[in-house]
């Protein structure tokens, strides 16, 4: 499966300062922290540090101005752009599950614009209290104001 983790990946760590532009898988560290945590605290020596600058390592999530778009992110972005271009006039379902309002320009608005440009595309959104679409694509939008987990369990 090809995924584009445009907003980041909880399975990766990056330098809090993004001093070197790379990420690392964190499964081993997370499993060790889970195994040795007490009262939701881990021993200080388990807190990962950047091998280059010594800053804490943090989950690779788009927060603040230090998000690390590593080589894998750029490769996925290229694949995603190529897919969108290759299918810009095809029947495409833009399925949005639980996207919040913090960074709508990253996913939501791009989906709305893509559906607006392609008369064969459909926009579907599942989100408690956040399922909406502009009137320009209302006729090709499926909006479900419901819990994603419950919805999938009932499909
Ligand atoms: Zn660093």
JSON list of C-alpha atoms and ligand atoms in Angstrom, two decimals:
[
{"chain": "A", "resi": 1, "resn": "UNK", "atom": "CA", "xyz": [0.00, 0.00, 0.00]},
{"chain": "A", "resi": 2, "resn": "UNK", "atom": "CA", "xyz": [1.25, 3.46, -0.85]},
{"chain": "A", "resi": 3, "resn": "UNK", "atom": "CA", "xyz": [0.56, 6.11, 1.74]},
{"chain": "A", "resi": 4, "resn": "UNK", "atom": "CA", "xyz": [1.37, 9.79, 1.71]},
{"chain": "A", "resi": 5, "resn": "UNK", "atom": "CA", "xyz": [1.79, 10.85, 5.31]},
{"chain": "A", "resi": 6, "resn": "UNK", "atom": "CA", "xyz": [1.36, 14.49, 4.45]},
{"chain": "A", "resi": 7, "resn": "UNK", "atom": "CA", "xyz": [0.79, 15.49, 8.08]},
{"chain": "A", "resi": 8, "resn": "UNK", "atom": "CA", "xyz": [3.44, 13.19, 9.50]},
{"chain": "A", "resi": 9, "resn": "UNK", "atom": "CA", "xyz": [3.76, 9.70, 10.90]},
{"chain": "A", "resi": 10, "resn": "UNK", "atom": "CA", "xyz": [3.50, 8.73, 14.58]},
{"chain": "A", "resi": 11, "resn": "UNK", "atom": "CA", "xyz": [5.81, 5.81, 13.76]},
{"chain": "A", "resi": 12, "resn": "UNK", "atom": "CA", "xyz": [8.71, 8.16, 13.04]},
{"chain": "A", "resi": 13, "resn": "UNK", "atom": "CA", "xyz": [10.87, 10.39, 15.22]},
{"chain": "A", "resi": 14, "resn": "UNK", "atom": "CA", "xyz": [12.55, 13.58, 14.10]},
{"chain": "A", "resi": 15, "resn": "UNK", "atom": "CA", "xyz": [14.80, 16.12, 15.77]},
{"chain": "A", "resi": 16, "resn": "UNK", "atom": "CA", "xyz": [12.66, 18.76, 17.57]},
{"chain": "A", "resi": 17, "resn": "UNK", "atom": "CA", "xyz": [14.77, 21.37, 15.74]},
{"chain": "A", "resi": 18, "resn": "UNK", "atom": "CA", "xyz": [14.72, 19.42, 12.45]},
{"chain": "A", "resi": 19, "resn": "UNK", "atom": "CA", "xyz": [18.46, 20.07, 12.29]},
{"chain": "A", "resi": 20, "resn": "UNK", "atom": "CA", "xyz": [19.27, 17.36, 9.76]},
{"chain": "A", "resi": 21, "resn": "UNK", "atom": "CA", "xyz": [16.10, 16.63, 7.74]},
{"chain": "A", "resi": 22, "resn": "UNK", "atom": "CA", "xyz": [15.74, 12.91, 8.44]},
{"chain": "A", "resi": 23, "resn": "UNK", "atom": "CA", "xyz": [13.42, 10.69, 10.47]},
{"chain": "A", "resi": 24, "resn": "UNK", "atom": "CA", "xyz": [13.83, 7.36, 12.25]},
{"chain": "A", "resi": 25, "resn": "UNK", "atom": "CA", "xyz": [11.42, 4.53, 12.94]},
{"chain": "A", "resi": 26, "resn": "UNK", "atom": "CA", "xyz": [10.52, 4.56, 16.63]},
{"chain": "A", "resi": 27, "resn": "UNK", "atom": "CA", "xyz": [8.97, 1.15, 17.29]},
{"chain": "A", "resi": 28, "resn": "UNK", "atom": "CA", "xyz": [11.88, -0.18, 19.39]},
{"chain": "A", "resi": 29, "resn": "UNK", "atom": "CA", "xyz": [12.04, 2.96, 21.56]},
{"chain": "A", "resi": 30, "resn": "UNK", "atom": "CA", "xyz": [8.27, 3.14, 22.02]},
{"chain": "A", "resi": 31, "resn": "UNK", "atom": "CA", "xyz": [8.04, -0.53, 23.00]},
{"chain": "A", "resi": 32, "resn": "UNK", "atom": "CA", "xyz": [10.84, -0.06, 25.54]},
{"chain": "A", "resi": 33, "resn": "UNK", "atom": "CA", "xyz": [9.15, 3.06, 26.97]},
{"chain": "A", "resi": 34, "resn": "UNK", "atom": "CA", "xyz": [5.82, 1.25, 27.24]},
{"chain": "A", "resi": 35, "resn": "UNK", "atom": "CA", "xyz": [7.50, -1.67, 28.99]},
{"chain": "A", "resi": 36, "resn": "UNK", "atom": "CA", "xyz": [9.34, 0.50, 31.51]},
{"chain": "A", "resi": 37, "resn": "UNK", "atom": "CA", "xyz": [6.81, 3.30, 32.12]},
{"chain": "A", "resi": 38, "resn": "UNK", "atom": "CA", "xyz": [5.38, 3.88, 35.58]},
{"chain": "A", "resi": 39, "resn": "UNK", "atom": "CA", "xyz": [2.52, 6.28, 36.23]},
{"chain": "A", "resi": 40, "resn": "UNK", "atom": "CA", "xyz": [2.77, 7.43, 32.60]},
{"chain": "A", "resi": 41, "resn": "UNK", "atom": "CA", "xyz": [6.41, 8.45, 33.02]},
{"chain": "A", "resi": 42, "resn": "UNK", "atom": "CA", "xyz": [9.49, 6.87, 31.47]},
{"chain": "A", "resi": 43, "resn": "UNK", "atom": "CA", "xyz": [13.08, 6.86, 32.74]},
{"chain": "A", "resi": 44, "resn": "UNK", "atom": "CA", "xyz": [14.95, 9.92, 31.45]},
{"chain": "A", "resi": 45, "resn": "UNK", "atom": "CA", "xyz": [17.56, 7.80, 29.69]},
{"chain": "A", "resi": 46, "resn": "UNK", "atom": "CA", "xyz": [14.82, 6.50, 27.39]},
{"chain": "A", "resi": 47, "resn": "UNK", "atom": "CA", "xyz": [13.93, 9.96, 26.06]},
{"chain": "A", "resi": 48, "resn": "UNK", "atom": "CA", "xyz": [15.45, 9.91, 22.57]},
{"chain": "A", "resi": 49, "resn": "UNK", "atom": "CA", "xyz": [17.96, 12.63, 21.70]},
{"chain": "A", "resi": 50, "resn": "UNK", "atom": "CA", "xyz": [19.05, 13.89, 18.32]},
{"chain": "A", "resi": 51, "resn": "UNK", "atom": "CA", "xyz": [22.36, 12.27, 17.36]},
{"chain": "A", "resi": 52, "resn": "UNK", "atom": "CA", "xyz": [23.45, 15.54, 15.72]},
{"chain": "A", "resi": 53, "resn": "UNK", "atom": "CA", "xyz": [22.47, 18.38, 18.09]},
{"chain": "A", "resi": 54, "resn": "UNK", "atom": "CA", "xyz": [21.26, 16.68, 21.28]},
{"chain": "A", "resi": 55, "resn": "UNK", "atom": "CA", "xyz": [17.74, 18.17, 21.14]},
{"chain": "A", "resi": 56, "resn": "UNK", "atom": "CA", "xyz": [14.85, 15.86, 22.07]},
{"chain": "A", "resi": 57, "resn": "UNK", "atom": "CA", "xyz": [13.50, 13.68, 19.30]},
{"chain": "A", "resi": 58, "resn": "UNK", "atom": "CA", "xyz": [9.75, 14.19, 18.77]},
{"chain": "A", "resi": 59, "resn": "UNK", "atom": "CA", "xyz": [7.03, 12.46, 16.74]},
{"chain": "A", "resi": 60, "resn": "UNK", "atom": "CA", "xyz": [7.11, 13.41, 13.07]},
{"chain": "A", "resi": 61, "resn": "UNK", "atom": "CA", "xyz": [3.94, 15.54, 13.06]},
{"chain": "A", "resi": 62, "resn": "UNK", "atom": "CA", "xyz": [3.22, 18.78, 11.27]},
{"chain": "A", "resi": 63, "resn": "UNK", "atom": "CA", "xyz": [3.20, 21.14, 14.26]},
{"chain": "A", "resi": 64, "resn": "UNK", "atom": "CA", "xyz": [5.05, 24.40, 14.42]},
{"chain": "A", "resi": 65, "resn": "UNK", "atom": "CA", "xyz": [7.66, 25.29, 11.84]},
{"chain": "A", "resi": 66, "resn": "UNK", "atom": "CA", "xyz": [10.02, 22.35, 12.28]},
{"chain": "A", "resi": 67, "resn": "UNK", "atom": "CA", "xyz": [8.12, 19.55, 10.56]},
{"chain": "A", "resi": 68, "resn": "UNK", "atom": "CA", "xyz": [10.58, 17.24, 8.82]},
{"chain": "A", "resi": 69, "resn": "UNK", "atom": "CA", "xyz": [9.64, 16.45, 5.24]},
{"chain": "A", "resi": 70, "resn": "UNK", "atom": "CA", "xyz": [12.18, 13.66, 4.82]},
{"chain": "A", "resi": 71, "resn": "UNK", "atom": "CA", "xyz": [13.16, 11.75, 1.68]},
{"chain": "A", "resi": 72, "resn": "UNK", "atom": "CA", "xyz": [10.26, 9.30, 2.12]},
{"chain": "A", "resi": 73, "resn": "UNK", "atom": "CA", "xyz": [7.83, 12.21, 2.47]},
{"chain": "A", "resi": 74, "resn": "UNK", "atom": "CA", "xyz": [9.07, 13.78, -0.78]},
{"chain": "A", "resi": 75, "resn": "UNK", "atom": "CA", "xyz": [8.93, 10.46, -2.63]},
{"chain": "A", "resi": 76, "resn": "UNK", "atom": "CA", "xyz": [5.35, 9.94, -1.43]},
{"chain": "A", "resi": 77, "resn": "UNK", "atom": "CA", "xyz": [4.44, 13.51, -2.39]},
{"chain": "A", "resi": 78, "resn": "UNK", "atom": "CA", "xyz": [5.75, 12.89, -5.91]},
{"chain": "A", "resi": 79, "resn": "UNK", "atom": "CA", "xyz": [3.76, 9.65, -6.21]},
{"chain": "A", "resi": 80, "resn": "UNK", "atom": "CA", "xyz": [0.64, 11.44, -4.95]},
{"chain": "A", "resi": 81, "resn": "UNK", "atom": "CA", "xyz": [1.05, 14.33, -7.42]},
{"chain": "A", "resi": 82, "resn": "UNK", "atom": "CA", "xyz": [1.62, 11.88, -10.30]},
{"chain": "A", "resi": 83, "resn": "UNK", "atom": "CA", "xyz": [-1.49, 9.91, -9.32]},
{"chain": "A", "resi": 84, "resn": "UNK", "atom": "CA", "xyz": [-3.59, 13.07, -9.12]},
{"chain": "A", "resi": 85, "resn": "UNK", "atom": "CA", "xyz": [-2.36, 14.27, -12.50]},
{"chain": "A", "resi": 86, "resn": "UNK", "atom": "CA", "xyz": [-2.88, 10.87, -14.15]},
{"chain": "A", "resi": 87, "resn": "UNK", "atom": "CA", "xyz": [-6.45, 10.68, -12.85]},
{"chain": "A", "resi": 88, "resn": "UNK", "atom": "CA", "xyz": [-7.44, 14.34, -12.94]},
{"chain": "A", "resi": 89, "resn": "UNK", "atom": "CA", "xyz": [-10.40, 13.63, -15.26]},
{"chain": "A", "resi": 90, "resn": "UNK", "atom": "CA", "xyz": [-11.31, 10.13, -14.06]},
{"chain": "A", "resi": 91, "resn": "UNK", "atom": "CA", "xyz": [-13.98, 8.95, -11.65]},
{"chain": "A", "resi": 92, "resn": "UNK", "atom": "CA", "xyz": [-12.16, 9.48, -8.37]},
{"chain": "A", "resi": 93, "resn": "UNK", "atom": "CA", "xyz": [-13.45, 9.28, -4.83]},
{"chain": "A", "resi": 94, "resn": "UNK", "atom": "CA", "xyz": [-11.75, 11.75, -2.51]},
{"chain": "A", "resi": 95, "resn": "UNK", "atom": "CA", "xyz": [-12.39, 10.08, 0.84]},
{"chain": "A", "resi": 96, "resn": "UNK", "atom": "CA", "xyz": [-11.69, 12.22, 3.86]},
{"chain": "A", "resi": 97, "resn": "UNK", "atom": "CA", "xyz": [-11.85, 10.51, 7.24]},
{"chain": "A", "resi": 98, "resn": "UNK", "atom": "CA", "xyz": [-11.68, 12.68, 10.34]},
{"chain": "A", "resi": 99, "resn": "UNK", "atom": "CA", "xyz": [-9.62, 15.56, 8.99]},
{"chain": "A", "resi": 100, "resn": "UNK", "atom": "CA", "xyz": [-9.70, 18.41, 11.45]},
{"chain": "A", "resi": 101, "resn": "UNK", "atom": "CA", "xyz": [-9.75, 22.15, 10.98]},
{"chain": "A", "resi": 102, "resn": "UNK", "atom": "CA", "xyz": [-6.17, 22.86, 12.07]},
{"chain": "A", "resi": 103, "resn": "UNK", "atom": "CA", "xyz": [-4.62, 22.67, 8.61]},
{"chain": "A", "resi": 104, "resn": "UNK", "atom": "CA", "xyz": [-7.43, 22.50, 6.04]},
{"chain": "A", "resi": 105, "resn": "UNK", "atom": "CA", "xyz": [-5.12, 23.67, 3.25]},
{"chain": "A", "resi": 106, "resn": "UNK", "atom": "CA", "xyz": [-3.20, 20.39, 3.47]},
{"chain": "A", "resi": 107, "resn": "UNK", "atom": "CA", "xyz": [-6.05, 17.97, 2.70]},
{"chain": "A", "resi": 108, "resn": "UNK", "atom": "CA", "xyz": [-9.61, 19.35, 2.85]},
{"chain": "A", "resi": 109, "resn": "UNK", "atom": "CA", "xyz": [-9.28, 22.34, 0.52]},
{"chain": "A", "resi": 110, "resn": "UNK", "atom": "CA", "xyz": [-7.14, 20.35, -1.95]},
{"chain": "A", "resi": 111, "resn": "UNK", "atom": "CA", "xyz": [-9.84, 17.69, -2.11]},
{"chain": "A", "resi": 112, "resn": "UNK", "atom": "CA", "xyz": [-12.58, 20.30, -2.58]},
{"chain": "A", "resi": 113, "resn": "UNK", "atom": "CA", "xyz": [-10.61, 21.98, -5.37]},
{"chain": "A", "resi": 114, "resn": "UNK", "atom": "CA", "xyz": [-9.83, 18.67, -7.10]},
{"chain": "A", "resi": 115, "resn": "UNK", "atom": "CA", "xyz": [-13.51, 17.68, -7.06]},
{"chain": "A", "resi": 116, "resn": "UNK", "atom": "CA", "xyz": [-14.46, 21.14, -8.27]},
{"chain": "A", "resi": 117, "resn": "UNK", "atom": "CA", "xyz": [-12.11, 20.82, -11.28]},
{"chain": "A", "resi": 118, "resn": "UNK", "atom": "CA", "xyz": [-13.15, 17.25, -12.14]},
{"chain": "A", "resi": 119, "resn": "UNK", "atom": "CA", "xyz": [-16.85, 16.75, -12.90]},
{"chain": "A", "resi": 120, "resn": "UNK", "atom": "CA", "xyz": [-16.45, 12.97, -12.55]},
{"chain": "A", "resi": 121, "resn": "UNK", "atom": "CA", "xyz": [-15.02, 13.13, -9.01]},
{"chain": "A", "resi": 122, "resn": "UNK", "atom": "CA", "xyz": [-16.87, 12.69, -5.73]},
{"chain": "A", "resi": 123, "resn": "UNK", "atom": "CA", "xyz": [-15.98, 14.03, -2.31]},
{"chain": "A", "resi": 124, "resn": "UNK", "atom": "CA", "xyz": [-16.87, 11.95, 0.75]},
{"chain": "A", "resi": 125, "resn": "UNK", "atom": "CA", "xyz": [-16.30, 13.11, 4.30]},
{"chain": "A", "resi": 126, "resn": "UNK", "atom": "CA", "xyz": [-16.90, 11.25, 7.55]},
{"chain": "A", "resi": 127, "resn": "UNK", "atom": "CA", "xyz": [-16.47, 13.46, 10.58]},
{"chain": "A", "resi": 128, "resn": "UNK", "atom": "CA", "xyz": [-18.41, 14.06, 13.78]},
{"chain": "A", "resi": 129, "resn": "UNK", "atom": "CA", "xyz": [-19.48, 17.69, 13.65]},
{"chain": "A", "resi": 130, "resn": "UNK", "atom": "CA", "xyz": [-17.13, 18.50, 10.77]},
{"chain": "A", "resi": 131, "resn": "UNK", "atom": "CA", "xyz": [-18.66, 16.95, 7.66]},
{"chain": "A", "resi": 132, "resn": "UNK", "atom": "CA", "xyz": [-19.16, 19.80, 5.23]},
{"chain": "A", "resi": 133, "resn": "UNK", "atom": "CA", "xyz": [-18.47, 20.84, 1.65]},
{"chain": "A", "resi": 134, "resn": "UNK", "atom": "CA", "xyz": [-18.80, 24.03, -0.38]},
{"chain": "A", "resi": 135, "resn": "UNK", "atom": "CA", "xyz": [-22.01, 24.52, -2.32]},
{"chain": "A", "resi": 136, "resn": "UNK", "atom": "CA", "xyz": [-20.07, 24.34, -5.61]},
{"chain": "A", "resi": 137, "resn": "UNK", "atom": "CA", "xyz": [-19.55, 20.59, -5.12]},
{"chain": "A", "resi": 138, "resn": "UNK", "atom": "CA", "xyz": [-22.60, 19.83, -2.96]},
{"chain": "A", "resi": 139, "resn": "UNK", "atom": "CA", "xyz": [-24.16, 17.66, -5.69]},
{"chain": "A", "resi": 140, "resn": "UNK", "atom": "CA", "xyz": [-21.09, 15.40, -5.75]},
{"chain": "A", "resi": 141, "resn": "UNK", "atom": "CA", "xyz": [-20.47, 15.29, -2.00]},
{"chain": "A", "resi": 142, "resn": "UNK", "atom": "CA", "xyz": [-21.33, 12.61, 0.52]},
{"chain": "A", "resi": 143, "resn": "UNK", "atom": "CA", "xyz": [-21.25, 14.02, 4.03]},
{"chain": "A", "resi": 144, "resn": "UNK", "atom": "CA", "xyz": [-21.54, 11.70, 7.01]},
{"chain": "A", "resi": 145, "resn": "UNK", "atom": "CA", "xyz": [-21.71, 13.28, 10.46]},
{"chain": "A", "resi": 146, "resn": "UNK", "atom": "CA", "xyz": [-20.88, 10.16, 12.44]},
{"chain": "A", "resi": 147, "resn": "UNK", "atom": "CA", "xyz": [-18.21, 8.28, 14.37]},
{"chain": "A", "resi": 148, "resn": "UNK", "atom": "CA", "xyz": [-15.79, 6.68, 11.89]},
{"chain": "A", "resi": 149, "resn": "UNK", "atom": "CA", "xyz": [-15.18, 3.59, 14.03]},
{"chain": "A", "resi": 150, "resn": "UNK", "atom": "CA", "xyz": [-18.90, 2.92, 14.48]},
{"chain": "A", "resi": 151, "resn": "UNK", "atom": "CA", "xyz": [-19.55, 3.54, 10.80]},
{"chain": "A", "resi": 152, "resn": "UNK", "atom": "CA", "xyz": [-16.87, 1.09, 9.68]},
{"chain": "A", "resi": 153, "resn": "UNK", "atom": "CA", "xyz": [-18.04, -1.51, 12.20]},
{"chain": "A", "resi": 154, "resn": "UNK", "atom": "CA", "xyz": [-21.55, -1.29, 10.73]},
{"chain": "A", "resi": 155, "resn": "UNK", "atom": "CA", "xyz": [-20.52, -1.46, 7.06]},
{"chain": "B", "resi": 1, "resn": "LIG", "atom": "ZN1", "xyz": [19.01, 17.90, 15.93]}
]
